[in-house]
Coordinates of C-alpha atoms in Angstrom, one line a residue:
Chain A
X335 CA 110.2 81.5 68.6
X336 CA 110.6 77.4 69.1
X337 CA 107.6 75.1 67.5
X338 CA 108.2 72.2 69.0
X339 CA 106.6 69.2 67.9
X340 CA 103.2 69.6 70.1
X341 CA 101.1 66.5 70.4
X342 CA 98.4 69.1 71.1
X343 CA 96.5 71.0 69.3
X344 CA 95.2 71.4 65.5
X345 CA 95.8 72.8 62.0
X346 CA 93.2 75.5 63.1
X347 CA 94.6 76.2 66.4
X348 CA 97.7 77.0 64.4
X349 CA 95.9 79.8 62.4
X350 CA 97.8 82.8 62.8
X351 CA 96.0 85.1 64.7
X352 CA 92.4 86.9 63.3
X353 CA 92.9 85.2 60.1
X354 CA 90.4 82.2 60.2
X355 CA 88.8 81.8 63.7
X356 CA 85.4 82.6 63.9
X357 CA 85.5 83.5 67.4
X358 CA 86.4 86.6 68.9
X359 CA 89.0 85.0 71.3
X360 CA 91.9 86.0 68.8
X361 CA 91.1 88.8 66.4
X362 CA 95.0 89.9 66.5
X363 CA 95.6 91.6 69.9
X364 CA 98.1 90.5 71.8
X365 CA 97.7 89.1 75.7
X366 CA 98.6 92.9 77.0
X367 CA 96.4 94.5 75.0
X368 CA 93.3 91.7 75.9
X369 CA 94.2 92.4 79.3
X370 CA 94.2 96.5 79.4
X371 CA 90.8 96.0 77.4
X372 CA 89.4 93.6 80.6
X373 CA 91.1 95.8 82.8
X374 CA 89.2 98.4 81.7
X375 CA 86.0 96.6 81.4
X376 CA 86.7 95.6 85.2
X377 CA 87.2 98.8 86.1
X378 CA 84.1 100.1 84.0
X379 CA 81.9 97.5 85.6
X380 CA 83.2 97.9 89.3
X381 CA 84.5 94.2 89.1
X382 CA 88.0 95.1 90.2
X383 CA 90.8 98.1 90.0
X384 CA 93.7 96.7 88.0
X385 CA 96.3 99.4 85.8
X386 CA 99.1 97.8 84.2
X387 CA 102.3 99.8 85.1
X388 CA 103.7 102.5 82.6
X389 CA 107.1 101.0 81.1
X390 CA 109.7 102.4 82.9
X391 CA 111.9 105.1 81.2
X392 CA 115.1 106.9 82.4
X393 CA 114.7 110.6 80.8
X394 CA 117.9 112.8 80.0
X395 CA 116.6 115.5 77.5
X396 CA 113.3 116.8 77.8
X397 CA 112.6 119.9 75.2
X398 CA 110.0 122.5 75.8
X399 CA 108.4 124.2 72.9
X400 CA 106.5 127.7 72.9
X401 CA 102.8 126.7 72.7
X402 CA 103.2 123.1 72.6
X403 CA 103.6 119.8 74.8
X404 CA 106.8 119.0 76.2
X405 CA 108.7 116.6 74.0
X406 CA 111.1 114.0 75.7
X407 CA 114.4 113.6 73.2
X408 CA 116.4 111.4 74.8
X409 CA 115.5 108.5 77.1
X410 CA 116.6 105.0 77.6
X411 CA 114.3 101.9 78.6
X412 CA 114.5 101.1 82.1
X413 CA 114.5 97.3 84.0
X414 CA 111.1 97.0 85.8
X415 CA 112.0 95.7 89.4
X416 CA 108.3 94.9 89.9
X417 CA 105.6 92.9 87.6
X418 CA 103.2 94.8 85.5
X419 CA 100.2 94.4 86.5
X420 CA 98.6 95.2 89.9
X421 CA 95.3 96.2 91.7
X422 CA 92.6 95.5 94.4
X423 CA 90.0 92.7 93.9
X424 CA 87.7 92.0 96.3
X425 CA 89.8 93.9 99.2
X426 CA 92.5 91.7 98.0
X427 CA 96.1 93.2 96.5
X428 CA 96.3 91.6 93.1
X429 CA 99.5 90.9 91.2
X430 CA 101.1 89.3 88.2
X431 CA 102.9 89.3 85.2
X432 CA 101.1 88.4 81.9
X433 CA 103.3 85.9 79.5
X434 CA 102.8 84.1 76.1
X435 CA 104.5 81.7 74.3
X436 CA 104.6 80.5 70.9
X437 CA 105.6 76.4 73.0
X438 CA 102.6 74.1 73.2
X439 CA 103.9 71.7 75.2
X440 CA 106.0 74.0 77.9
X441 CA 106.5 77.6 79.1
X442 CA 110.0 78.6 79.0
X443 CA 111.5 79.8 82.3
X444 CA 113.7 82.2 80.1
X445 CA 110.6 84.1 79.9
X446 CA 110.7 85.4 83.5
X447 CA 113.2 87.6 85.1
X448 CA 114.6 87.4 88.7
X449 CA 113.3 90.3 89.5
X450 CA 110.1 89.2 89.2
X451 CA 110.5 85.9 90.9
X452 CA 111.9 88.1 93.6
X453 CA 108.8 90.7 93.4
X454 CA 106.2 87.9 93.7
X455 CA 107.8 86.3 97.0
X456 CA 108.2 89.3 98.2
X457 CA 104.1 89.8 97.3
X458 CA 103.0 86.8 98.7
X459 CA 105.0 87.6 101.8
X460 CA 102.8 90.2 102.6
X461 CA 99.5 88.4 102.0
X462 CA 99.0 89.4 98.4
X463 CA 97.7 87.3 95.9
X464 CA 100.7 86.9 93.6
X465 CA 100.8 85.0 90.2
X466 CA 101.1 84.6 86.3
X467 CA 98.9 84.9 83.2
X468 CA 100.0 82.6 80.6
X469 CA 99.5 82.1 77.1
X470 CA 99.8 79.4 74.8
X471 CA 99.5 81.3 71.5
X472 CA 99.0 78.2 69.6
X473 CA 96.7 76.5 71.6
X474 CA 95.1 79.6 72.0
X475 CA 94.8 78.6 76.2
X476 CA 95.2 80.7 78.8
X477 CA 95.9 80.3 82.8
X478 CA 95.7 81.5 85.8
X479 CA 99.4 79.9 87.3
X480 CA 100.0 80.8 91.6
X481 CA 103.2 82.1 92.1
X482 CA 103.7 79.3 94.3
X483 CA 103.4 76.5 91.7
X484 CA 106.8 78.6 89.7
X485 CA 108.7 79.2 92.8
X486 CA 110.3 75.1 92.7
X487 CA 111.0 74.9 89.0
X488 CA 112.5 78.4 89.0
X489 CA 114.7 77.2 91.9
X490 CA 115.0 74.0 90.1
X491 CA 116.6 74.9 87.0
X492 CA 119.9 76.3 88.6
X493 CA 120.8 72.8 90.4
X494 CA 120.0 70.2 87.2
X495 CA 116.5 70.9 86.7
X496 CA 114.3 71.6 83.1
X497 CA 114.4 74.8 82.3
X498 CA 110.4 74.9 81.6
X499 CA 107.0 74.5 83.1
X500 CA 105.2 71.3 81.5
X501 CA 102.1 72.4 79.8
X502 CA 100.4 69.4 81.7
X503 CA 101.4 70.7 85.2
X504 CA 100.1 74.4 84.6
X505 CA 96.7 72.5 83.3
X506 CA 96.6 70.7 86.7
X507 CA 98.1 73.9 88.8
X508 CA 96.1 76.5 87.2
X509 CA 93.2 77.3 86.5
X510 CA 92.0 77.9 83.1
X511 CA 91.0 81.8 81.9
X512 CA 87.3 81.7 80.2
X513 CA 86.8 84.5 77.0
X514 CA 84.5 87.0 77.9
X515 CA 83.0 89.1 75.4
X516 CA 84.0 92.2 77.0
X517 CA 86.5 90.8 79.5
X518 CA 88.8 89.2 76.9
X519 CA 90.7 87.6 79.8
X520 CA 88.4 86.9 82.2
X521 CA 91.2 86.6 85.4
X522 CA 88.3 87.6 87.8
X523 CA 86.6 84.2 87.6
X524 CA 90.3 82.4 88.1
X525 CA 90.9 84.0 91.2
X526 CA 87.8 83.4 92.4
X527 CA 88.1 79.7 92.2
X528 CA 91.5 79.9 93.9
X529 CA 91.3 82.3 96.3
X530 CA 88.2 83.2 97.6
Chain B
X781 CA 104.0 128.9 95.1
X782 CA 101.9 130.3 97.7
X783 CA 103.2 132.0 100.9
X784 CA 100.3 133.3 102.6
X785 CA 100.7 135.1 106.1
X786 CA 100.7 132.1 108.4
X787 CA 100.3 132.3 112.3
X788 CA 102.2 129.0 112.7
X789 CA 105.7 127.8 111.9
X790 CA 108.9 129.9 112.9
X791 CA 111.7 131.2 111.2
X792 CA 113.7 127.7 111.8
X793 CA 110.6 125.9 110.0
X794 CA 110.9 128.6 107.4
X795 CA 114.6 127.7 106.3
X796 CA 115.3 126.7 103.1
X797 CA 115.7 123.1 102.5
X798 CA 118.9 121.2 103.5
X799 CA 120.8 124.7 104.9
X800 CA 120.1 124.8 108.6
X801 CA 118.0 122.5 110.3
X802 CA 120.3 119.9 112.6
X803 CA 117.9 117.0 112.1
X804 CA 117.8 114.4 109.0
X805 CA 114.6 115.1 108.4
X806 CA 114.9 117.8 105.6
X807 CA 118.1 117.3 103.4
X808 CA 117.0 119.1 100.3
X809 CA 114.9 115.7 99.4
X810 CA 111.4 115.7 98.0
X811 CA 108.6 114.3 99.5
X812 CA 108.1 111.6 96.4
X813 CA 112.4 110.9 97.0
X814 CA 111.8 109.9 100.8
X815 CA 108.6 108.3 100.0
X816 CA 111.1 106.3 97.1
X817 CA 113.9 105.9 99.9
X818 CA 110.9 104.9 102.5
X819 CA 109.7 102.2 100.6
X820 CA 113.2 101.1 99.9
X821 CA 113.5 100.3 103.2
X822 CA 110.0 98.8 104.0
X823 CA 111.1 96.5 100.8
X824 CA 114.5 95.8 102.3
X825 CA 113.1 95.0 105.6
X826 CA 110.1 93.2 104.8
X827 CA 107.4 95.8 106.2
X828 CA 105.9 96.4 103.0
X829 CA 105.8 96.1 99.4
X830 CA 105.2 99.6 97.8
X831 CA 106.6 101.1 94.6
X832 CA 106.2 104.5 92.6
X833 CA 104.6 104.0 89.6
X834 CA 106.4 105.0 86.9
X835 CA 105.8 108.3 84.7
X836 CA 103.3 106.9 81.6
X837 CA 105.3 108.2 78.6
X838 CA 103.9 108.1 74.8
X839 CA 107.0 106.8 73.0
X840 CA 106.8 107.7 69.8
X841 CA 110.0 107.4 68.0
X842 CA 113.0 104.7 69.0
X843 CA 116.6 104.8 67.3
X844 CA 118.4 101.3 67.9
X845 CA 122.2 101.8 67.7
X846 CA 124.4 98.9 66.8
X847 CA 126.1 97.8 70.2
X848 CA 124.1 100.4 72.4
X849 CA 121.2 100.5 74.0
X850 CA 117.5 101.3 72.6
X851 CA 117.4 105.6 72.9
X852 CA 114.2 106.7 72.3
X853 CA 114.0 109.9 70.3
X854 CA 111.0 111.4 70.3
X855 CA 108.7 110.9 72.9
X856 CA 105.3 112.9 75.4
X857 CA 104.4 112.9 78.8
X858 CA 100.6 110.9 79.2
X859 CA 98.5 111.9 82.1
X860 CA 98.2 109.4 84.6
X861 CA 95.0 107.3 85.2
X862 CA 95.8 106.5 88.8
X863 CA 97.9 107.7 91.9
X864 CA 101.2 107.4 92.5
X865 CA 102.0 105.0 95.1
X866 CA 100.6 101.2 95.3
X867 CA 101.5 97.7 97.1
X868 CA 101.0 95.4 99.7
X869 CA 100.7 95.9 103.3
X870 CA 99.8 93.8 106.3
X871 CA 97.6 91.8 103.3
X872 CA 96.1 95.2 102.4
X873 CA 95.6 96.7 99.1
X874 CA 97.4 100.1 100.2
X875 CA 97.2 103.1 97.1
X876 CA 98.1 107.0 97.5
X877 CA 99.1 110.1 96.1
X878 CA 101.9 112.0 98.1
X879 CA 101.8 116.2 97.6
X880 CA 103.8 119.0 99.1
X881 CA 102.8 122.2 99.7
X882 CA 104.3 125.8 101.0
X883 CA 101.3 126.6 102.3
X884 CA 100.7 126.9 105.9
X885 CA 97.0 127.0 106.7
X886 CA 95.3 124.9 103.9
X887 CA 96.0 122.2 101.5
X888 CA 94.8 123.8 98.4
X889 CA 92.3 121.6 96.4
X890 CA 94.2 122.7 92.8
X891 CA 96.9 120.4 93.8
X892 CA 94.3 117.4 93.5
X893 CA 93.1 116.5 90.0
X894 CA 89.6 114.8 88.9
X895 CA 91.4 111.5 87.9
X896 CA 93.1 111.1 91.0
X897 CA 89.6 111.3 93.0
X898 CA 88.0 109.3 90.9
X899 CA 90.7 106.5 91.1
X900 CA 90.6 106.8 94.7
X901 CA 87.2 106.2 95.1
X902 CA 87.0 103.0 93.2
X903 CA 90.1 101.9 95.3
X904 CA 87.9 102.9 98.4
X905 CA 85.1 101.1 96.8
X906 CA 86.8 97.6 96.0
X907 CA 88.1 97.4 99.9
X908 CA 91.6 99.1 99.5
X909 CA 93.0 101.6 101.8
X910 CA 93.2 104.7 100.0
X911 CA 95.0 108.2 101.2
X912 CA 97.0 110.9 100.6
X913 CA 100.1 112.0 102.2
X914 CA 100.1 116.0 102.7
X915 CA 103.4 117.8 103.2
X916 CA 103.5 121.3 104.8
X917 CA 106.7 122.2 103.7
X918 CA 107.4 125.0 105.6
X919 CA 106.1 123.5 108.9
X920 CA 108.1 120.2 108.2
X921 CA 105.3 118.2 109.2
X922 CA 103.2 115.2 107.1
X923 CA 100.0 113.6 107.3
X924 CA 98.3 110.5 106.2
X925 CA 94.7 111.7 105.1
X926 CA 92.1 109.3 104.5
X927 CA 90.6 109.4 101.0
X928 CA 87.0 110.3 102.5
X929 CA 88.1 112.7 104.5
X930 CA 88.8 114.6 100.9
X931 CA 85.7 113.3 99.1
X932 CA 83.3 115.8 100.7
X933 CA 85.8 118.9 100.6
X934 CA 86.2 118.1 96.7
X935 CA 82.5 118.0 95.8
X936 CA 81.8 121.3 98.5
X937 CA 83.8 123.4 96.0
X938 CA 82.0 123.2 93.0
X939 CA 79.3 124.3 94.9
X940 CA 80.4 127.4 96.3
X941 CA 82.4 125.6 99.2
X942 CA 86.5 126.5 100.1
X943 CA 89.3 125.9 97.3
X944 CA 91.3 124.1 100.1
X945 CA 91.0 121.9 102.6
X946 CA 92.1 123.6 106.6
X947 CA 95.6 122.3 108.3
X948 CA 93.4 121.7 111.6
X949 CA 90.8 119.9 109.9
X950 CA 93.9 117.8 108.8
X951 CA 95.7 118.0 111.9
X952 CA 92.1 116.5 113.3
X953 CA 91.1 113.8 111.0
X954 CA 94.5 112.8 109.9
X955 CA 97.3 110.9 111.2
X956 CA 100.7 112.8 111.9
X957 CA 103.6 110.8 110.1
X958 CA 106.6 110.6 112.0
X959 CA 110.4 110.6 110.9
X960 CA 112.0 107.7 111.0
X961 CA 116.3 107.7 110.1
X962 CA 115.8 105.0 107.4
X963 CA 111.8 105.8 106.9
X964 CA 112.3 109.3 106.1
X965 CA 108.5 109.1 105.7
X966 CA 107.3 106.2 107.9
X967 CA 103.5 106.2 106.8
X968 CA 102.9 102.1 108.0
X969 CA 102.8 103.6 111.7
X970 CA 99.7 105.8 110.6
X971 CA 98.4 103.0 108.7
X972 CA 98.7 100.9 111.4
X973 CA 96.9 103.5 113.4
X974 CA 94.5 104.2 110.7
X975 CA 93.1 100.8 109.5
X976 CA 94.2 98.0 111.7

């Protein structure tokens, strides 16, 4: 959890989350949960088919009970070798991973995983459209970052380079995710801009 | 498990899994396993991008031993909202379900559930290629069947029409997937066929 000294922002953009905003942009949930709630609006509304993944588990012990449901009793976590969200929009194959971070000034690259580097390549590749939600909790900002605009810094950071993603670049790079009442991360209108 | 009296297939196709068939095509694996092994390959060799969702599980209780890894205790099965398969291919949105059967004759509607129809019609809807892949077990033969082609069966049998839908009607309007050493399951050459 690293605060570093942001020249951005204010006290009130620093509220902690649902306590004093007025809007509805930050009542507490966090960007997974905003997103399943759009997803489902999306979906809902016939705007776009978009599930995030279940979390993978490994299951060794799964116990049946007469007259009840079956009750897993041991299981261990699994690594995801793909990202966690993905769908059709507009007859395109959508794809991303959703991020936030507590930095105003950067996102971390220790937030994303290999695998997933190696997943959205591997989507855009084949003509998908491939890239990352990410939050600035404190700024309470949002964007729409291509995979291609990660793939140099990733790369980057093993020969010398900074180990983050200036906040001023993803501002320039991405596009900006509007608040919608009922699509609380309003991706659709994101893509549009830089896709279609 | 069905067995009804068939008038195709022989005693070969009849053998048990694995135990006397010469070829590779029927090693005591699944359908979903080559499907896995399938896409392994298309990932490998850059045909496709298509994973297995996971299983949605309802974790419920997680025990966090000192130097060991997260085991989670207690813990349900969730029904899923979608089908199984999804990914990239050829720039395509590409979504499916994947079910065996031991039946000969018909592929009987009960293996299909509400969900799944609904999910593939929104997938049809938003421009994605949606199917399922039908295994006759005992015939050792697989088909890709277009979603529509299952829409009409599925609505005819609340309405007094058949529980299943006929092998020649998905002999007909299907496409026959072929065996492939490393894609046990190679459905991109009935896609290909299919949708391009």
């Amino acid at each position: 959890m690293n605060y570093p000294n942001g020249r951005r922002g204010s006290k009130t953009n620093l509220a902690p989350k649902g306590k004093t905003k007025p809007d509805f942009s930050n009542r507490g949930m966090s960007l997974e949960e905003d997103i399943n709630v759009t997803n489902e609006y999306y979906l809902q509304a016939g705007v776009a088919v978009v599930h995030k993944k279940p979390t993978p588990v490994q299951i060794v012990q799964v116990d049946y009970p007469k007259r009840s449901a079956a009750v897993i009793k041991e299981a261990y976590f699994k690594q995801a070798s793909t990202t966690d969200f993905n769908g059709v929009y507009r007859g395109k194959y959508i794809d991303f991973e959703a991020k936030e971070t507590k930095n105003k000034t950067s996102f971390p690259l220790s937030n994303v995983h290999q695998h997933q580097i190696d997943h959205m390549r591997a989507v855009q590749a084949h003509g998908g459209v491939s890239f990352m939600i990410i939050k600035f909790t404190p700024l309470d900002e949002t964007y729409l970052l291509p995979s291609s605009a990660i793939f140099s810094f990733w790369e980057d950071q093993w020969n010398g380079g900074r180990k983050s993603i200036p906040y001023a670049y993803i501002t320039n790079e991405g596009i900006k995710i509007p608040f919608h009442y009922q699509a609380r991360v309003h991706y659709a209108t994101a893509i549009d801009k830089l896709y279609f």
